Coordinates of C-alpha atoms in Angstrom, one line a residue:
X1 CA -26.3 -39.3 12.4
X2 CA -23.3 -38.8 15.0
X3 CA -25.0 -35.1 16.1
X4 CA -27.5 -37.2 17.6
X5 CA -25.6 -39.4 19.0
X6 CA -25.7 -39.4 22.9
X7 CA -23.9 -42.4 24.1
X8 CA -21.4 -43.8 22.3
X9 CA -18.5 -46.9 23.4
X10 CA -15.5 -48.1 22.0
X11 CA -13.9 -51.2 22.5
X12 CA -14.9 -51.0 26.0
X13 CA -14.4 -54.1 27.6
X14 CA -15.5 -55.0 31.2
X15 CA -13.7 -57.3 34.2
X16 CA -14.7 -58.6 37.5
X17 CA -11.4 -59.5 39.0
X18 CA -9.6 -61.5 36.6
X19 CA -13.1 -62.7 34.1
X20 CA -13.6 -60.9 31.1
X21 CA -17.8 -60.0 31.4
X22 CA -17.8 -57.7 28.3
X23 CA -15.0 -57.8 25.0
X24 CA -15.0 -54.7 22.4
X25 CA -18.2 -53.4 22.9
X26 CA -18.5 -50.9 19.8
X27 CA -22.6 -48.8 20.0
X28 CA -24.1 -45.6 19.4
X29 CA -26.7 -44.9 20.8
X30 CA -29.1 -42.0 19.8
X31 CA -30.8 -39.4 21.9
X32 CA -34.7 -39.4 22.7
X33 CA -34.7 -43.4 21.5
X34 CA -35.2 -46.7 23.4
X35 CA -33.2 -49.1 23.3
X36 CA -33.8 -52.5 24.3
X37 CA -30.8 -54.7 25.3
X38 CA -31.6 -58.2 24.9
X39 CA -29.3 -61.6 25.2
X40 CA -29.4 -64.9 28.1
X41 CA -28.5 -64.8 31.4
X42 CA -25.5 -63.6 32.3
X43 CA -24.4 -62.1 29.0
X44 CA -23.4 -58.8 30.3
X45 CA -26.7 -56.9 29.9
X46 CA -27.0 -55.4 33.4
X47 CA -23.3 -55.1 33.4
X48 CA -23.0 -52.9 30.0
X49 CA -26.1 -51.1 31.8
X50 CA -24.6 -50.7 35.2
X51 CA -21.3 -48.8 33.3
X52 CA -23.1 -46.2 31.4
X53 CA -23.3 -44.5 35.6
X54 CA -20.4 -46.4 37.0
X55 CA -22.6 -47.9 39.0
X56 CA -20.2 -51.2 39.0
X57 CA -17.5 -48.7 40.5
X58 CA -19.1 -49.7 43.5
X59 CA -17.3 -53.6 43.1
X60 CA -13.9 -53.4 44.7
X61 CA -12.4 -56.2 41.4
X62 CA -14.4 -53.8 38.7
X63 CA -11.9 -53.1 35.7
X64 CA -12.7 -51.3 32.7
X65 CA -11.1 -50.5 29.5
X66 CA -11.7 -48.7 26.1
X67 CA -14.3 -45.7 26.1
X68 CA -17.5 -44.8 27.0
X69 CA -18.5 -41.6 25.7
X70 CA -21.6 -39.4 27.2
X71 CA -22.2 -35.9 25.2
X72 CA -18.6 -36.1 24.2
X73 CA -17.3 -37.0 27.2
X74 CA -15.1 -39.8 28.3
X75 CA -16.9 -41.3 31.2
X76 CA -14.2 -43.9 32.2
X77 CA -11.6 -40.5 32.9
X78 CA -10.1 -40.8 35.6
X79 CA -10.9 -37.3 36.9
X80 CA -14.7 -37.8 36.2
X81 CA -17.0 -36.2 38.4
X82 CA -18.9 -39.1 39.4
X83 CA -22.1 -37.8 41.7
X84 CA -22.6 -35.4 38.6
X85 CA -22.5 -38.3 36.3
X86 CA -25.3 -40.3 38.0
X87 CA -27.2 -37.1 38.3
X88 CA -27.2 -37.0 34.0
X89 CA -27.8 -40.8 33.8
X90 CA -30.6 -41.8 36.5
X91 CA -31.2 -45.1 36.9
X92 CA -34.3 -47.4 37.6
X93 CA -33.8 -50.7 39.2
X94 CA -35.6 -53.8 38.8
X95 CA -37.2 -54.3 42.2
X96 CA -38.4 -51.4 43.2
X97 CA -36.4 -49.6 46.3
X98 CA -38.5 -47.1 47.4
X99 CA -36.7 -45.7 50.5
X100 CA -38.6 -46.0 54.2
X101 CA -39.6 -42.1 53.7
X102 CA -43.4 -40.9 53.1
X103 CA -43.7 -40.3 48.7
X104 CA -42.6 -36.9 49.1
X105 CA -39.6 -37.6 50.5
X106 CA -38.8 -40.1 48.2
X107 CA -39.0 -37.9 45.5
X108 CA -37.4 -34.8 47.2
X109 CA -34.5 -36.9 47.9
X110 CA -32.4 -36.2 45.1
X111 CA -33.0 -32.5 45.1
X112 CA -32.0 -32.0 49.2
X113 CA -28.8 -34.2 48.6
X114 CA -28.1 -31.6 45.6
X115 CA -28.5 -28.7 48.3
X116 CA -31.9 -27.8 47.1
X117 CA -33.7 -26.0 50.2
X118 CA -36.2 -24.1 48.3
X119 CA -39.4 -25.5 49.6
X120 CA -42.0 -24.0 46.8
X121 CA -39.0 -25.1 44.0
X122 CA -39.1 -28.6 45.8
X123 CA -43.0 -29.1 45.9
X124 CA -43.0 -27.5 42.1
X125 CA -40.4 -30.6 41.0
X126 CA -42.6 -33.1 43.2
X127 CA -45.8 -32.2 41.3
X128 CA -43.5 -32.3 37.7
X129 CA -41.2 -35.6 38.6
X130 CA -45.3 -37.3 39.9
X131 CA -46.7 -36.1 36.3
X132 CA -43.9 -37.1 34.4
X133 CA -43.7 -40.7 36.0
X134 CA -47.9 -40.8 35.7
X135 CA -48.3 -41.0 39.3
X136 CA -49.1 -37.6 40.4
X137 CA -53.1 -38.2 40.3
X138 CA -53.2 -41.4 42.5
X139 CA -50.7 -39.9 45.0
X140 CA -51.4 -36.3 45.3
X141 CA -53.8 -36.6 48.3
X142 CA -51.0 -39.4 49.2
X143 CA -47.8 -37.4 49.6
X144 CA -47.0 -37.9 53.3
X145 CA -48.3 -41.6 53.4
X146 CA -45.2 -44.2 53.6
X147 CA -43.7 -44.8 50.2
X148 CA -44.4 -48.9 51.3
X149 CA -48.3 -48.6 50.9
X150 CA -48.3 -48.1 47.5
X151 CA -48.7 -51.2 45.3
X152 CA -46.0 -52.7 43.7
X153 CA -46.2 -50.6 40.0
X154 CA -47.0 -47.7 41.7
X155 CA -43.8 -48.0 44.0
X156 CA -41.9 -48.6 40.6
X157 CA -43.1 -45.4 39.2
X158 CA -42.4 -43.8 42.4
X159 CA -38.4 -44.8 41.8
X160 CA -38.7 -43.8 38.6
X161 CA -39.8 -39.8 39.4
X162 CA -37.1 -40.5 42.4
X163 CA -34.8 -40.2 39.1
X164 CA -37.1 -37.5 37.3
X165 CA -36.8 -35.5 39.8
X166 CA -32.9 -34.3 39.2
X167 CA -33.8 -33.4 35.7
X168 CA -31.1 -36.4 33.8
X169 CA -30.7 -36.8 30.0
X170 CA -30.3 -40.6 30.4
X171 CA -32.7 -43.2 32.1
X172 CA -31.3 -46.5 32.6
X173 CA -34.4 -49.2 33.4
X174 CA -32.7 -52.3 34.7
X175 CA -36.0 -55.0 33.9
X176 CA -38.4 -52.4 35.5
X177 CA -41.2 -54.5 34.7
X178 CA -40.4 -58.2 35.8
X179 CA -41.6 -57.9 38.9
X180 CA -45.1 -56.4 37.9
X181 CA -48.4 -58.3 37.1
X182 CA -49.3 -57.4 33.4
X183 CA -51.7 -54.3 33.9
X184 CA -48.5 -52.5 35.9
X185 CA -45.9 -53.4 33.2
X186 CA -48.5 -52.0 30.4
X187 CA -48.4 -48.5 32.4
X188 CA -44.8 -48.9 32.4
X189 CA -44.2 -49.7 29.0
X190 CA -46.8 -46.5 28.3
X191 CA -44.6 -44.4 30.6
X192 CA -41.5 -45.4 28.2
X193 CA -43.4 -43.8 25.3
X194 CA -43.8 -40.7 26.9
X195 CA -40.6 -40.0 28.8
X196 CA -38.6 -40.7 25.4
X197 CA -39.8 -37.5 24.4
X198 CA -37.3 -35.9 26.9
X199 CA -35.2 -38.5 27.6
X200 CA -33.2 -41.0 26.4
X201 CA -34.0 -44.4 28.0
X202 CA -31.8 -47.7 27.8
X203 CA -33.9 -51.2 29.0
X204 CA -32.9 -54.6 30.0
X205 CA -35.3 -56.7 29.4
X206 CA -35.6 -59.7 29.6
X207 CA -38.9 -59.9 27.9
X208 CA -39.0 -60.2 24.0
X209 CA -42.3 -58.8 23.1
X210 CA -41.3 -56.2 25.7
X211 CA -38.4 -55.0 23.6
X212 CA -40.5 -55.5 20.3
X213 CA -43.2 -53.1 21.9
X214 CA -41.0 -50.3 23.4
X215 CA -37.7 -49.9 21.8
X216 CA -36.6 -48.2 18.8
X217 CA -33.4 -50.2 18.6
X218 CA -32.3 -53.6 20.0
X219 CA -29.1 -54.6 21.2
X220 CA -28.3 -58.2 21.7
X221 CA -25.6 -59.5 23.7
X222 CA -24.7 -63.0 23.9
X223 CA -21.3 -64.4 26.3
X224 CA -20.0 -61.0 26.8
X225 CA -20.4 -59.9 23.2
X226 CA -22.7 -57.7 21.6
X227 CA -24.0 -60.1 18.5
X228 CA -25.5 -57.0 17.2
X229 CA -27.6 -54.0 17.3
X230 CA -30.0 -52.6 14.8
X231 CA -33.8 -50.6 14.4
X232 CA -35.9 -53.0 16.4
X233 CA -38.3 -53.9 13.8
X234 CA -35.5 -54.9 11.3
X235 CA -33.6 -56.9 13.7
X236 CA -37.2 -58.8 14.6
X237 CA -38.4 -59.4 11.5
X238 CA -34.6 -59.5 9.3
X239 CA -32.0 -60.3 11.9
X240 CA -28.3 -60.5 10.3
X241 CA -27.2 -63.1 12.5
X242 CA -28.4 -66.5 13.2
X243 CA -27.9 -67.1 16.8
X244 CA -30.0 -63.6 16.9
X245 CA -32.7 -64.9 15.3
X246 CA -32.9 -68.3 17.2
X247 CA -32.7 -66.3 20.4
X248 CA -35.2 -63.8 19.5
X249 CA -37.7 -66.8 18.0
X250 CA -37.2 -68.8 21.7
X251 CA -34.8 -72.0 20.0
X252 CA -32.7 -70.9 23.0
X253 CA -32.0 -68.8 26.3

């Protein structure tokens, strides 16, 4: 089991400022799964999410202590290489933040800020990153229109071969779908099937057929704690803990 291991924490615990968002936060996560974090508002989900790419560096009171560790490594190290992090764990948010750029250039943009000037290398990575984000046949007569007149699911899928692009190991999908009407969240959800064949993708969502649908494992966080974490169809179906189970059937949250 721990070969396949890809992520793993250890008592990591989380602080803006002085509050305590996540205590001892103990997972392992496996590589080419889904996981599906789960919990109430303001539980800690996009938090835990946000620190798997240090993406909550970016809060002047952000404290963290304990272990994260990514392919062996200790992420919260001090001498981490940061920019190289992000490019290994991409990340999808939940509205969609296409930049003001035609599509190609919102996919190229991660290649040109890794000093990638290799134009038939760039337009090979467009065509792959399009494909792989099931894009590439609605936007291939499209690639110099402005990334703003695509629809709103396709924009989403356009962010998420923004992150294809640089070729990460991790995907972190911050509610990708909330946002979408139900025919765009289905492609999404479909496109989560797919990528986990090379990927390994972690969702917050807050949507609990969502997580029942597309993750192998569920992790459900409630008040900063995670409550626990288990195969998806055991912890819907056989949940160890009762406040899981009256979240998860809708008594609460």
């Amino acid at each position: 089991m721990e070969k396949n291991i890809i992520i793993k924490t250890k008592n990591f615990n989380f602080y803006y400022g002085d509050v305590k968002a996540l205590t001892d936060v103990n997972i392992k996560i496996e590589k080419n799964s889904v996981t599906g974090i789960i919990g109430p508002s303001g539980c800690g989900k996009s938090t835990f999410l946000r620190s798997l790419n240090l993406m909550n560096n970016l809060i002047l009171s952000a404290r963290y202590e304990g272990q994260i560790i990514i392919d062996g490594e200790d992420i919260l190290h001090k001498d981490i290489d940061v920019v190289a992090l992000r490019r290994r764990v991409g990340m999808v948010f939940q509205k969609s933040n296409p930049f003001p750029k035609t599509v190609f250039e919102n996919v190229a943009y991660g290649l040109k800020i890794n000093g990638i000037t290799n134009r038939d290398f760039i337009d090979q990575k467009i065509e792959e990153s399009l494909k792989g984000a099931a894009l590439w046949e609605e936007v291939k007569d499209r690639l110099n229109v402005s990334a703003f007149d695509l629809s709103g699911g396709q924009q989403q899928r356009l962010c998420i071969a923004r992150a294809l692009a640089v070729e990460p190991e991790i995907l972190l999908m911050d509610e990708p779908a909330s946002a979408l009407d139900p025919t765009a969240t289905l492609k999404i959800e479909e496109l989560i099937q797919e990528l986990k064949k090379k990927y390994t993708i972690i969702i917050v969502t807050h949507n609990m057929q969502q997580a029942a649908r597309v993750s192998d494992y569920t992790a459900f966080f409630m008040m900063g704690k995670l409550v626990e974490y288990n195969k998806t169809n055991i912890m819907f179906t056989n949940p160890e803990n009762k406040i899981t189970e009256d979240y998860i059937t809708g008594r609460f949250g």
